[in-house]
PDB file of C-alpha atoms in Angstrom:
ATOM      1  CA  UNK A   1     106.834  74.278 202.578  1.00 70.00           C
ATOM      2  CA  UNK A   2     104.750  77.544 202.124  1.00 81.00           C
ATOM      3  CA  UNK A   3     107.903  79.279 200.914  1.00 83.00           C
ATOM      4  CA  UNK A   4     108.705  76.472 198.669  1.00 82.00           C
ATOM      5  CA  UNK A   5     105.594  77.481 196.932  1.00 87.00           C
ATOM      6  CA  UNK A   6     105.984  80.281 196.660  1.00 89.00           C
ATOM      7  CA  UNK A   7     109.343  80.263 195.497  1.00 87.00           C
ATOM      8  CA  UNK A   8     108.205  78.114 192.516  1.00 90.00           C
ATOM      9  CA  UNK A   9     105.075  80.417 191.849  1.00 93.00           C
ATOM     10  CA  UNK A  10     107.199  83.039 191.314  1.00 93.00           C
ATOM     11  CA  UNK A  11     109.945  81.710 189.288  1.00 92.00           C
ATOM     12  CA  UNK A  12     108.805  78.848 187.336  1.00 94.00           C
ATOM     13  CA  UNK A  13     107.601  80.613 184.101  1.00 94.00           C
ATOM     14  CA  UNK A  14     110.811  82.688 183.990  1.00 93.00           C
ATOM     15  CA  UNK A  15     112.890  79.724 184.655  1.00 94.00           C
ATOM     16  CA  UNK A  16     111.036  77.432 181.916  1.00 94.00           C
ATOM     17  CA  UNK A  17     111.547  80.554 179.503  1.00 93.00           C
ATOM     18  CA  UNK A  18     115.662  80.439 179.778  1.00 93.00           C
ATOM     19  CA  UNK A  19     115.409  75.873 180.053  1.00 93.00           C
ATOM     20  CA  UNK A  20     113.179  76.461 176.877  1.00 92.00           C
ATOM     21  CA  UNK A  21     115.521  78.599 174.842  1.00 91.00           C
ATOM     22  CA  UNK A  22     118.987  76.398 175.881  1.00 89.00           C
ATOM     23  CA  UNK A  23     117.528  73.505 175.242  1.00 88.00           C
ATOM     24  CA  UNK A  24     114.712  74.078 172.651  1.00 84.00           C
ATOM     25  CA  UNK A  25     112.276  71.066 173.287  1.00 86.00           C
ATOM     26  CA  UNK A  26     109.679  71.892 175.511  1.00 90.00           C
ATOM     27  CA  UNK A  27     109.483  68.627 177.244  1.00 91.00           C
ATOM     28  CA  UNK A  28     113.609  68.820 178.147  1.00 90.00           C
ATOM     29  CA  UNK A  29     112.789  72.242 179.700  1.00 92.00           C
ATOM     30  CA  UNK A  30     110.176  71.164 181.971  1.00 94.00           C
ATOM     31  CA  UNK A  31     112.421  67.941 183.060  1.00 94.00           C
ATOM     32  CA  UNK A  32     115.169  70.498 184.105  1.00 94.00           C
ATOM     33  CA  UNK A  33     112.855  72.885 185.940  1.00 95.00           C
ATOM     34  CA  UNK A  34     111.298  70.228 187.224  1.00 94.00           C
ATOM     35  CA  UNK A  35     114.356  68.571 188.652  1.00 93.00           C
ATOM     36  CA  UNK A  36     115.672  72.361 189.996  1.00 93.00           C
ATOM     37  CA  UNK A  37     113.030  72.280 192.033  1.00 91.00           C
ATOM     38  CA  UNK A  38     113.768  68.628 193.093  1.00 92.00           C
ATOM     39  CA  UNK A  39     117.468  69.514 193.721  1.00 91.00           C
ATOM     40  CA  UNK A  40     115.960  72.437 195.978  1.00 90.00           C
ATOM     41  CA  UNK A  41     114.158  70.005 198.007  1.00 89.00           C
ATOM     42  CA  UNK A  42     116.781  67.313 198.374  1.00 86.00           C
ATOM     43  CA  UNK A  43     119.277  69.937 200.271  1.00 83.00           C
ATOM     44  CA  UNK A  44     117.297  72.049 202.373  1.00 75.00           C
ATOM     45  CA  UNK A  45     119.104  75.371 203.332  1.00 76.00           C
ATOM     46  CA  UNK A  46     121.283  75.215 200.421  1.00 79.00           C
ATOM     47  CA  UNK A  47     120.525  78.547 199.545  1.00 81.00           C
ATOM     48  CA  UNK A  48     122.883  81.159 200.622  1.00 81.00           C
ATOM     49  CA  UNK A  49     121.285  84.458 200.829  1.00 82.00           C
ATOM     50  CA  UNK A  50     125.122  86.089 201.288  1.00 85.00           C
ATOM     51  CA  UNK A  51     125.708  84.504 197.633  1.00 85.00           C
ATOM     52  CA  UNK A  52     123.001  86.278 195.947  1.00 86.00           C
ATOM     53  CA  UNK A  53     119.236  86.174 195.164  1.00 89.00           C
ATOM     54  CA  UNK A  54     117.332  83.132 195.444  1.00 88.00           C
ATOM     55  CA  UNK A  55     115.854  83.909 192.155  1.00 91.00           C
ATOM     56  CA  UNK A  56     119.795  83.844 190.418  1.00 90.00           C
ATOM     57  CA  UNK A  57     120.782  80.940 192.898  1.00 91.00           C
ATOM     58  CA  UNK A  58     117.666  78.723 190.804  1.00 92.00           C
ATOM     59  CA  UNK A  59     119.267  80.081 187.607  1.00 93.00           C
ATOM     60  CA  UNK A  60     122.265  78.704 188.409  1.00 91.00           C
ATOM     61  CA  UNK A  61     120.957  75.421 189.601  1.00 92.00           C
ATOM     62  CA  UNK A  62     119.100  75.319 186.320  1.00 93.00           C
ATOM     63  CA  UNK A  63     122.303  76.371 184.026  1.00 93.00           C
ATOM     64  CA  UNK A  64     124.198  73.268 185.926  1.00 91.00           C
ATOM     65  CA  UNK A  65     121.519  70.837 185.504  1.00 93.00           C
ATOM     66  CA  UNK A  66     121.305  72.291 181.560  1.00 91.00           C
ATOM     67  CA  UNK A  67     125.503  71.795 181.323  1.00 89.00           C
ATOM     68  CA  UNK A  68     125.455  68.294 182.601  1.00 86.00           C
ATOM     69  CA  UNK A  69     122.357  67.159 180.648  1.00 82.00           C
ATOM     70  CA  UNK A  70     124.315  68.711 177.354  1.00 76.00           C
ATOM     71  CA  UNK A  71     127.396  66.692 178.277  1.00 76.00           C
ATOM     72  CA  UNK A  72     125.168  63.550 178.007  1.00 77.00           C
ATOM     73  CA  UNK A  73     123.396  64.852 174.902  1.00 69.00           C
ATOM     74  CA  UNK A  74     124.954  63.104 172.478  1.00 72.00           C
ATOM     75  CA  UNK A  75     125.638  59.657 173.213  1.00 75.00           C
ATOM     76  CA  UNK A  76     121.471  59.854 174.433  1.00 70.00           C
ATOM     77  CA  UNK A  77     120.537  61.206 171.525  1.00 70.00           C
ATOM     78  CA  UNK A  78     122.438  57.960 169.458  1.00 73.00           C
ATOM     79  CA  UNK A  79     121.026  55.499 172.191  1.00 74.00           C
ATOM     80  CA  UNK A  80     117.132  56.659 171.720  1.00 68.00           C
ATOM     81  CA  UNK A  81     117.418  56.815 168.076  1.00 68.00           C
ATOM     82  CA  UNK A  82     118.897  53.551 167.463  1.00 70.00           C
ATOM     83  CA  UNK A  83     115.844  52.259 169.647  1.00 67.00           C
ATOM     84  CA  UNK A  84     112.900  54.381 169.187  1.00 68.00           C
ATOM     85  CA  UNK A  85     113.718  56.082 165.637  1.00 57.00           C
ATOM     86  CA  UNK A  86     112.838  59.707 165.087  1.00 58.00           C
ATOM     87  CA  UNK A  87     110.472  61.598 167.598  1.00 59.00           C
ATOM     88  CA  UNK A  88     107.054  62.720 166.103  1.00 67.00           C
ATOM     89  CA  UNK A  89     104.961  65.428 166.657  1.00 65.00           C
ATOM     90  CA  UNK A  90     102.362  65.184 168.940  1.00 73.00           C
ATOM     91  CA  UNK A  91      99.626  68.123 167.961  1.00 74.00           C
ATOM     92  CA  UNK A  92     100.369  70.525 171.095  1.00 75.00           C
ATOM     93  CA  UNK A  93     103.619  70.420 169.376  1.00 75.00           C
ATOM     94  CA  UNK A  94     102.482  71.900 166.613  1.00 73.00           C
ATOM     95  CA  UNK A  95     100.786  74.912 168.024  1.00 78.00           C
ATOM     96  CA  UNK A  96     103.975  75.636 169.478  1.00 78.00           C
ATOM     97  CA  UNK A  97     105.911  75.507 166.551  1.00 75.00           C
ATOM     98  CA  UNK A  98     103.337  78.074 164.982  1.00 77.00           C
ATOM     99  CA  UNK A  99     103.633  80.392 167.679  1.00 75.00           C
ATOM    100  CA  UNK A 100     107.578  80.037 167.725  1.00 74.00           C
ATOM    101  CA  UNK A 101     107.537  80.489 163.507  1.00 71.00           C
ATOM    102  CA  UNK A 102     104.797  83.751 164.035  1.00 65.00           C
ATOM    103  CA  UNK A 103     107.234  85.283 166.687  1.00 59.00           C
ATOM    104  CA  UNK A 104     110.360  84.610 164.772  1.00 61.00           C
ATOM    105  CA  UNK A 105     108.856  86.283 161.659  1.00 57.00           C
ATOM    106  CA  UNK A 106     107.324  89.181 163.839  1.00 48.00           C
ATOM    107  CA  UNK A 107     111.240  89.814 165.530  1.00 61.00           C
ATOM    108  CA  UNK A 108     113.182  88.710 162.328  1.00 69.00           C
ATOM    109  CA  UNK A 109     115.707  91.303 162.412  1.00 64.00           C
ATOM    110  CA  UNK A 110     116.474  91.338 166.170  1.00 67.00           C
ATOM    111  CA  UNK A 111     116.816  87.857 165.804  1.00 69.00           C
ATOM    112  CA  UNK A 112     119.234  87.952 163.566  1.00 72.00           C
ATOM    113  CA  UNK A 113     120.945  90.311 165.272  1.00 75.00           C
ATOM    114  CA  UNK A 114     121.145  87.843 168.200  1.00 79.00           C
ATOM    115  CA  UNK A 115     122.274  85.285 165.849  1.00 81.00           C
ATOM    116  CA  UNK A 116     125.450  87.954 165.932  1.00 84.00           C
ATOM    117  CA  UNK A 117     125.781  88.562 168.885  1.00 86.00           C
ATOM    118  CA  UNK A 118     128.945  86.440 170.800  1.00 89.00           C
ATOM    119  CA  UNK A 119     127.724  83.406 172.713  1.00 89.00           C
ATOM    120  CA  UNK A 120     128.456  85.391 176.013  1.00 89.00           C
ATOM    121  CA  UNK A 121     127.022  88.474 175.097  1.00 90.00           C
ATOM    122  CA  UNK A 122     123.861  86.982 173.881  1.00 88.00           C
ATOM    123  CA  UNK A 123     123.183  84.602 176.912  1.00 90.00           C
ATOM    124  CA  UNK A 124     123.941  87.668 179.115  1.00 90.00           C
ATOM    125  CA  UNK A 125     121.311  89.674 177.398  1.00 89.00           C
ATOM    126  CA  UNK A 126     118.740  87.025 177.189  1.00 89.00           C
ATOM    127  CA  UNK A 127     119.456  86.706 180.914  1.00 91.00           C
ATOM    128  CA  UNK A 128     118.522  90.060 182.024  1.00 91.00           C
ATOM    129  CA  UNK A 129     115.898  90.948 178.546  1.00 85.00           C
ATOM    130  CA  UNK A 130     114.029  87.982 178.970  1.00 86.00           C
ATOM    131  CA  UNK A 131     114.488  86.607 182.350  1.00 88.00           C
ATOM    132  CA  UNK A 132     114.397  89.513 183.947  1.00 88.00           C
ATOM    133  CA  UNK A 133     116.851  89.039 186.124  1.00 91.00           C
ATOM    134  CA  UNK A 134     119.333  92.239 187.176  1.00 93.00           C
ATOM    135  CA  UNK A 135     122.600  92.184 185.578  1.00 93.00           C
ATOM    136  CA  UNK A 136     124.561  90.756 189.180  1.00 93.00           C
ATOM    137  CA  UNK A 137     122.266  87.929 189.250  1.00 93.00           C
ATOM    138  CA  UNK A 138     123.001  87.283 185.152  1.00 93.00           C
ATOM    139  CA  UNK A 139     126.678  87.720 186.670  1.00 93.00           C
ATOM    140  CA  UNK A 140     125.717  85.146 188.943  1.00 93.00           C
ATOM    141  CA  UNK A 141     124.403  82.522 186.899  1.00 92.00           C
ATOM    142  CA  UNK A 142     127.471  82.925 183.845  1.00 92.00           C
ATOM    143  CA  UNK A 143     130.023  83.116 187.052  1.00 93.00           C
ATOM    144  CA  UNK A 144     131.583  86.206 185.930  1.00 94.00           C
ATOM    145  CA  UNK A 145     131.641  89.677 188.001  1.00 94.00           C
ATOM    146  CA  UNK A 146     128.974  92.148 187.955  1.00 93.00           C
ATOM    147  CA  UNK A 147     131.368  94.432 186.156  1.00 94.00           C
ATOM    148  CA  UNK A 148     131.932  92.160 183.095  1.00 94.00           C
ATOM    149  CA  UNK A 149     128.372  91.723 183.094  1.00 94.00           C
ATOM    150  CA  UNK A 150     127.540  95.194 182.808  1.00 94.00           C
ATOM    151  CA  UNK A 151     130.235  95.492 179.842  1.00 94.00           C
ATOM    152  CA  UNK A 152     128.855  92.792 177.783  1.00 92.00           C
ATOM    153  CA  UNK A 153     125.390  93.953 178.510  1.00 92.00           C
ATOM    154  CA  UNK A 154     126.380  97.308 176.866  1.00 93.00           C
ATOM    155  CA  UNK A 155     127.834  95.704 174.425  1.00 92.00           C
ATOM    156  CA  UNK A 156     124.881  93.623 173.033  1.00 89.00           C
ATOM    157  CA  UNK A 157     122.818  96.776 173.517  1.00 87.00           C
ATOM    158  CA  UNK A 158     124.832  98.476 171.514  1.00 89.00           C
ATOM    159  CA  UNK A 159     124.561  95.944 168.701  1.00 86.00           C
ATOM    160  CA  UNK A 160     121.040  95.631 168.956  1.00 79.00           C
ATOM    161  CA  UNK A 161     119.755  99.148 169.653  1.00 72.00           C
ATOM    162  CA  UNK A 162     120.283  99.762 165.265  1.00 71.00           C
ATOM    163  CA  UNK A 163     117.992  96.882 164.960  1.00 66.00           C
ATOM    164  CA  UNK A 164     114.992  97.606 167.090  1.00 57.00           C
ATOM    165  CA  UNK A 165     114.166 100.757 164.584  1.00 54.00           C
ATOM    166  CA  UNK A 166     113.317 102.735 168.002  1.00 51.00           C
ATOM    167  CA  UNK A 167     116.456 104.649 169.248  1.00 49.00           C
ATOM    168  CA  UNK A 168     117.845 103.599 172.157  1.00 44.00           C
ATOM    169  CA  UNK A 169     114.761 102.011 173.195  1.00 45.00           C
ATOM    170  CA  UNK A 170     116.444  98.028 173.280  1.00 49.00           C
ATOM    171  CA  UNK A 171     115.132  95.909 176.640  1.00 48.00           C
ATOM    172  CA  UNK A 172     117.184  96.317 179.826  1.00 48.00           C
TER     173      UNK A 172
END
């Protein structure tokens, strides 16, 4: 149980970060991490160290529970709003937005950049800039090679490098 802990001290924040970002709704994102770690508990010893880190294997569980819970998405989505109507705000909501409209104007032009970026590319980048995870466990998660990884990864960083105003200076 310890390392159960301490597997979710470690990772949670990173692994709300990437739920937050697919699925931009704050509540969704805590639902999915919450049910990785659920999924983690329900099969014991389903990590496989031989497959990769633990850290990418809870990436992955997360990016599966994210793909199925998109393939519901819509018919949900016309279920609750026939019933409940339109969501409101509740006022931590709002701070958040704030901080998410202060960010986006602080990063404007590397966010547009993203914006540019292929679907693949920019998920892989994301992956490894803001989730710090290393480009095999990005590999890991998107279930390509390492190889392709570190192609699109160069790829993005190329794009992006023109953007940041700094040289060469992009995340890795």
């Amino acid at each position: 149980m310890e390392e159960l802990e301490s597997l979710y001290r470690e990772n949670v924040r990173a692994l709300l970060g990437y739920a937050a970002r697919r699925l931009r709704d704050p509540n969704e994102a805590a639902d999915v991490v919450a049910a990785t770690f659920l999924a983690v508990l329900e099969k014991p010893g389903g990590y496989d160290p031989a497959r990769g880190t633990a850290r990418s294997w809870l990436f992955g569980i997360t990016a599966n529970l994210i793909a199925s819970r998109g393939r519901r998405r819509g018919a949900e989505f016309r279920a609750l709003h026939r019933v409940y109507g339109q969501r409101t705000l509740a006022p931590d909501d709002f701070a958040e937005l704030e901080a998410r409209v202060d960010a986006a104007n602080a990063a404007t032009a590397v966010l547009a950049g993203l914006d540019d970026l292929p679907p693949a590319e920019r998920e892989l980048f994301l992956l490894v800039s803001v989730d710090e995870l290393t480009p095999g466990e990005a590999a890991a998660v998107l279930g390509i090679t390492a190889s392709a990884a570190r192609m699109r990864l160069a790829r993005a960083r190329r794009k992006l490098v023109p953007l940041t105003g700094e040289g060469s200076t992009c995340p890795s």
